[in-house]
Coordinates of C-alpha atoms in Angstrom, one line a residue:
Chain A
X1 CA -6.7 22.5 1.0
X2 CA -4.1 21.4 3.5
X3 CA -0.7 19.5 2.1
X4 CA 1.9 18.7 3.9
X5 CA 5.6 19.0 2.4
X6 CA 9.0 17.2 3.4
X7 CA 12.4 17.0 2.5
X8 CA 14.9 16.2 1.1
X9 CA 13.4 13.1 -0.8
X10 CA 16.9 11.2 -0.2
X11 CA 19.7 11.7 2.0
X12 CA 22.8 9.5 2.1
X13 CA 24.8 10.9 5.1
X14 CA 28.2 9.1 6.9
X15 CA 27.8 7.7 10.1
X16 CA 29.0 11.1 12.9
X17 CA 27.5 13.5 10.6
X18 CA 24.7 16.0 11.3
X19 CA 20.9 15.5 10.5
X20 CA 18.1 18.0 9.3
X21 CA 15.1 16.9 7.9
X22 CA 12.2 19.4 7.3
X23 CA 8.5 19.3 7.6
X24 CA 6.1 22.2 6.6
X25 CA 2.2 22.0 6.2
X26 CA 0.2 24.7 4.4
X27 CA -3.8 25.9 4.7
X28 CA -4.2 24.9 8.4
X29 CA -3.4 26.8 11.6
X30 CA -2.0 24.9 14.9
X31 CA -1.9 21.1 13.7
X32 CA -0.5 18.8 15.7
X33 CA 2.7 17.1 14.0
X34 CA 4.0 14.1 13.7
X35 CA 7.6 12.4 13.2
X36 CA 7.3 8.4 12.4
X37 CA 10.6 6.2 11.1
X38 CA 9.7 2.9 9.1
X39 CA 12.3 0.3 8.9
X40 CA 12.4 -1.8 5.8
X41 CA 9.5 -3.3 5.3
X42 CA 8.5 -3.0 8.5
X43 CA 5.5 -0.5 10.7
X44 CA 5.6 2.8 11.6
X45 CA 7.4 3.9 14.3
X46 CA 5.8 7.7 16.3
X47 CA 9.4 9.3 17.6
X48 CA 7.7 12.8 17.8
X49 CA 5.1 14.8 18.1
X50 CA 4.4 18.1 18.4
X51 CA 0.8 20.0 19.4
X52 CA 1.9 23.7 19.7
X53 CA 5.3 25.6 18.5
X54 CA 7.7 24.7 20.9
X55 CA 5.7 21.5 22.0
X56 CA 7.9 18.6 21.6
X57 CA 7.2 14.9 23.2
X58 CA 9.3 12.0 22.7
X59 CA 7.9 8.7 22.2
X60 CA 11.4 6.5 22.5
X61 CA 15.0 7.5 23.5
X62 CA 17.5 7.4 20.9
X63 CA 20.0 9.6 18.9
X64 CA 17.2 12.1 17.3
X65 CA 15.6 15.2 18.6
X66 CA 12.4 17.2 17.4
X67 CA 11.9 21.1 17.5
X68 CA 8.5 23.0 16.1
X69 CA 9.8 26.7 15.7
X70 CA 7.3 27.6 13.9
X71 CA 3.2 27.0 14.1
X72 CA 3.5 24.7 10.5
X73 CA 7.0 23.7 10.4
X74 CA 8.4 20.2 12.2
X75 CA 12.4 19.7 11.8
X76 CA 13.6 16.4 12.9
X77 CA 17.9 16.3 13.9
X78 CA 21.0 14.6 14.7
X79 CA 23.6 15.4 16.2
X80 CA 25.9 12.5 15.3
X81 CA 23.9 9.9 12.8
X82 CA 24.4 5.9 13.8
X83 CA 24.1 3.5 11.0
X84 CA 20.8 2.0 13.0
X85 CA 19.3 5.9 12.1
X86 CA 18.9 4.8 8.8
X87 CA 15.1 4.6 7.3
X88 CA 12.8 6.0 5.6
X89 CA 11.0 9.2 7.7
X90 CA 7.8 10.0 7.4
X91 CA 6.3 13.4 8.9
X92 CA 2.1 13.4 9.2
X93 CA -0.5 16.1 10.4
X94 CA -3.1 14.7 11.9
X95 CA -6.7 17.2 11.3
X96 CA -9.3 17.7 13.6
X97 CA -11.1 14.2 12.3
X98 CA -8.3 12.5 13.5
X99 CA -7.1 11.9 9.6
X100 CA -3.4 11.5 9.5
X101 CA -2.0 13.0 6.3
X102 CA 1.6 12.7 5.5
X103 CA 4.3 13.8 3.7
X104 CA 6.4 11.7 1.1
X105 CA 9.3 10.7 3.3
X106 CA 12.9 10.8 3.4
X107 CA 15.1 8.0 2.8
X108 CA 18.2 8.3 4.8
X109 CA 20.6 6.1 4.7
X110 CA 23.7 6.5 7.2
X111 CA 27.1 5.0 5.7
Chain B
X1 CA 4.7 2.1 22.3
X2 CA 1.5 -0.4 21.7
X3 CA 1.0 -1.4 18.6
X4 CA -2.2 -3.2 16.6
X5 CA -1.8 -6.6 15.2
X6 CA -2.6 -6.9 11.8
X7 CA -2.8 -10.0 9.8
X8 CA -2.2 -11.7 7.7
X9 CA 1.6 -10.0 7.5
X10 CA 1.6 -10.8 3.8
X11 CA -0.6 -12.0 1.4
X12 CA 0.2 -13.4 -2.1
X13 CA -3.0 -13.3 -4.4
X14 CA -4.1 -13.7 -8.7
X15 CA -5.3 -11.0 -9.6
X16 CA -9.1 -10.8 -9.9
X17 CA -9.5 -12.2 -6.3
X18 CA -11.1 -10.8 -3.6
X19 CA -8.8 -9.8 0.2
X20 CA -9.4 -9.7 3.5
X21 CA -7.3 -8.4 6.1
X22 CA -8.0 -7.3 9.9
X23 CA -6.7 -5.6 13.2
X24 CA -6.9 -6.3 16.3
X25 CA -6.4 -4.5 19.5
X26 CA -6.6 -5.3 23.3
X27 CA -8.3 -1.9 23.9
X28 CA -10.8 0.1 22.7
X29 CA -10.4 2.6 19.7
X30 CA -13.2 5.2 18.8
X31 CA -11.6 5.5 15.0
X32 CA -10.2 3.5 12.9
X33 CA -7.8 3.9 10.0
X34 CA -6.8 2.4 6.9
X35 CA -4.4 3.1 4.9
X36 CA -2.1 2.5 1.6
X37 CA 1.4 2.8 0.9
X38 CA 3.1 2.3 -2.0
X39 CA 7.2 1.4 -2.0
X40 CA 9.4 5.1 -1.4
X41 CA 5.7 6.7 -0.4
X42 CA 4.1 8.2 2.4
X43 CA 0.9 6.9 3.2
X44 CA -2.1 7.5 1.7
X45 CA -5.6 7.2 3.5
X46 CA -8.3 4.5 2.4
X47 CA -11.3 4.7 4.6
X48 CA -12.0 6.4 7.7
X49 CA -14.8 5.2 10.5
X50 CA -15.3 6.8 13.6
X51 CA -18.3 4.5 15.0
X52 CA -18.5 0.6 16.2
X53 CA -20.2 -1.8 13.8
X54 CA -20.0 1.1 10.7
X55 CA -19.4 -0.3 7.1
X56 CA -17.7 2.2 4.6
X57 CA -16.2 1.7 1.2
X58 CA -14.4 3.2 -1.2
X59 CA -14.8 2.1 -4.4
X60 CA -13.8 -1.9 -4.4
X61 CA -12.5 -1.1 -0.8
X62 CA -14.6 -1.9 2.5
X63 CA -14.0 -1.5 5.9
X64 CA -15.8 -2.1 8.7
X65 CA -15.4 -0.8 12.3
X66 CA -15.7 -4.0 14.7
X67 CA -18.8 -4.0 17.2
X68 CA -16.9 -4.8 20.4
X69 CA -14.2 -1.3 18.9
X70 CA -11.1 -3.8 19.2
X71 CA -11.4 -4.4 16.0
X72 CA -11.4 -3.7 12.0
X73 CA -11.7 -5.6 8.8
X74 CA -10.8 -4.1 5.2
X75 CA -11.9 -5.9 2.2
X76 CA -11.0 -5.3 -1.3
X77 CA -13.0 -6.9 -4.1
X78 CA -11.8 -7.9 -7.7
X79 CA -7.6 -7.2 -7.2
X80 CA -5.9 -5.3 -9.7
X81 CA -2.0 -4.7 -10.3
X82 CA -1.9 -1.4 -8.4
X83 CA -3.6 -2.6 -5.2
X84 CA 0.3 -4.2 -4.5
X85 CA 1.9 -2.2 -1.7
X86 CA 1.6 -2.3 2.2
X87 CA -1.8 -1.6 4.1
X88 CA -2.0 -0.2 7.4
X89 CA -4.4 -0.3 9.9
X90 CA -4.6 2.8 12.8
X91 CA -6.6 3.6 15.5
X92 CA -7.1 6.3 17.9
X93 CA -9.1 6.7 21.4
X94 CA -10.5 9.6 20.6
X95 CA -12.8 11.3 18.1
X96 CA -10.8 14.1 18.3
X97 CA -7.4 15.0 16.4
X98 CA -5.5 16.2 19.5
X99 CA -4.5 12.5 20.4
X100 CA -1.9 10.3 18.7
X101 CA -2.3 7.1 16.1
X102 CA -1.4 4.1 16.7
X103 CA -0.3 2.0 13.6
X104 CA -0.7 -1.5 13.1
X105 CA 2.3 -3.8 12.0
X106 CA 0.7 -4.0 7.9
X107 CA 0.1 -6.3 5.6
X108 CA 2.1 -6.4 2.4
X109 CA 0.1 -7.3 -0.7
X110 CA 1.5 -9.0 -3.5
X111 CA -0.3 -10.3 -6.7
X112 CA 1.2 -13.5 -8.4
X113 CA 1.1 -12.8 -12.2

């Protein structure tokens, strides 16, 4: 079966620094990846998403980027964090049934 | 990006009652989504449809895909504790997985002890 991992869980970082976050997905071949960032209490936000290695599209402007180097792995990055980066990150595969299945975010908060 | 609208935004209930919840779009989707999340989670998925006017469930959950496809109702029967957390609503144009969701704003359920 597929599952989808993410990390870290929690990530307090100060406001200039450099962002990683990490998504892999296992037992599925060529999925099309997702990158969402949920305020507080608040909806999910799509910043990225990714249908082939190498495929990256961008769904607002702001301080983040998105790469897929590899067929099942999504990496989302900063080069200098803001303190309006911090949220909780989400990263989803979305299956040929249209299912979205994601991972169990990253909190990140930016000091 | 568009986004669904999804009311009520919060909902404050006894346990034992029954909820109702909905989202609305101004365009047509061809599947609809529901889905739970509990506080420092991911999502999890509820119910899936994929045609107008279908009626799924899931145990005490049911969801319906609206008849006109601008629309979806979840219903869940008898609340218990653990049904707290945030529902979400998403939809998609296609039948297809190549095409990307679009999320409503949630509704946050709390049950009054």
């Amino acid at each position: 079966s597929q599952t989808i991992h993410q990390w870290p869980a929690t990530l307090v970082q100060p406001v200039g620094s450099p962002l990683s976050l990490e998504c892999t997905v296992e037992g599925t071949s060529n999925p099309n990846l997702y990158w969402y960032r949920q305020a507080a209490g608040r909806g999910l936000q799509l910043l990225f998403y990714s249908v082939g290695i190498g495929q990256i599209s961008s769904e607002v402007p702001q301080n983040l980027s998105a790469s897929r180097p590899q067929d099942r792995q999504f990496i989302l990055s900063s080069k200098k964090l803001l303190l309006s980066d911090s949220g909780f990150y989400l990263c989803a595969w979305i299956g040929t049934n249209t299912e979205a299945f994601f991972g169990q975010g990253t909190r990140l908060t930016v000091v | 990006g568009q986004q669904l609208n999804q009311s009520p935004q919060s909902m404050f209930i006894q346990e034992g009652e029954d909820v109702s919840m909905n989202c609305t779009s101004s365009s047509i989707f061809n599947t609809w989504l529901w889905y739970k999340q509990d506080p420092g989670e991911g999502p999890v998925l509820l119910i899936a449809l994929y045609k107008a006017g279908e009626l799924t469930s899931n145990g005490r959950l049911t969801a319906q895909f609206g008849i006109t496809r601008k629309d979806s109702f979840l219903n869940i029967s008898a609340s218990i504790p653990s049904d707290v957390g945030i529902y979400f609503c998403a939809g998609q144009r296609s039948n297809f997985g190549n095409e990307k969701l679009t999320f409503g704003t949630g509704t946050r359920l709390t049950i009054i002890p």
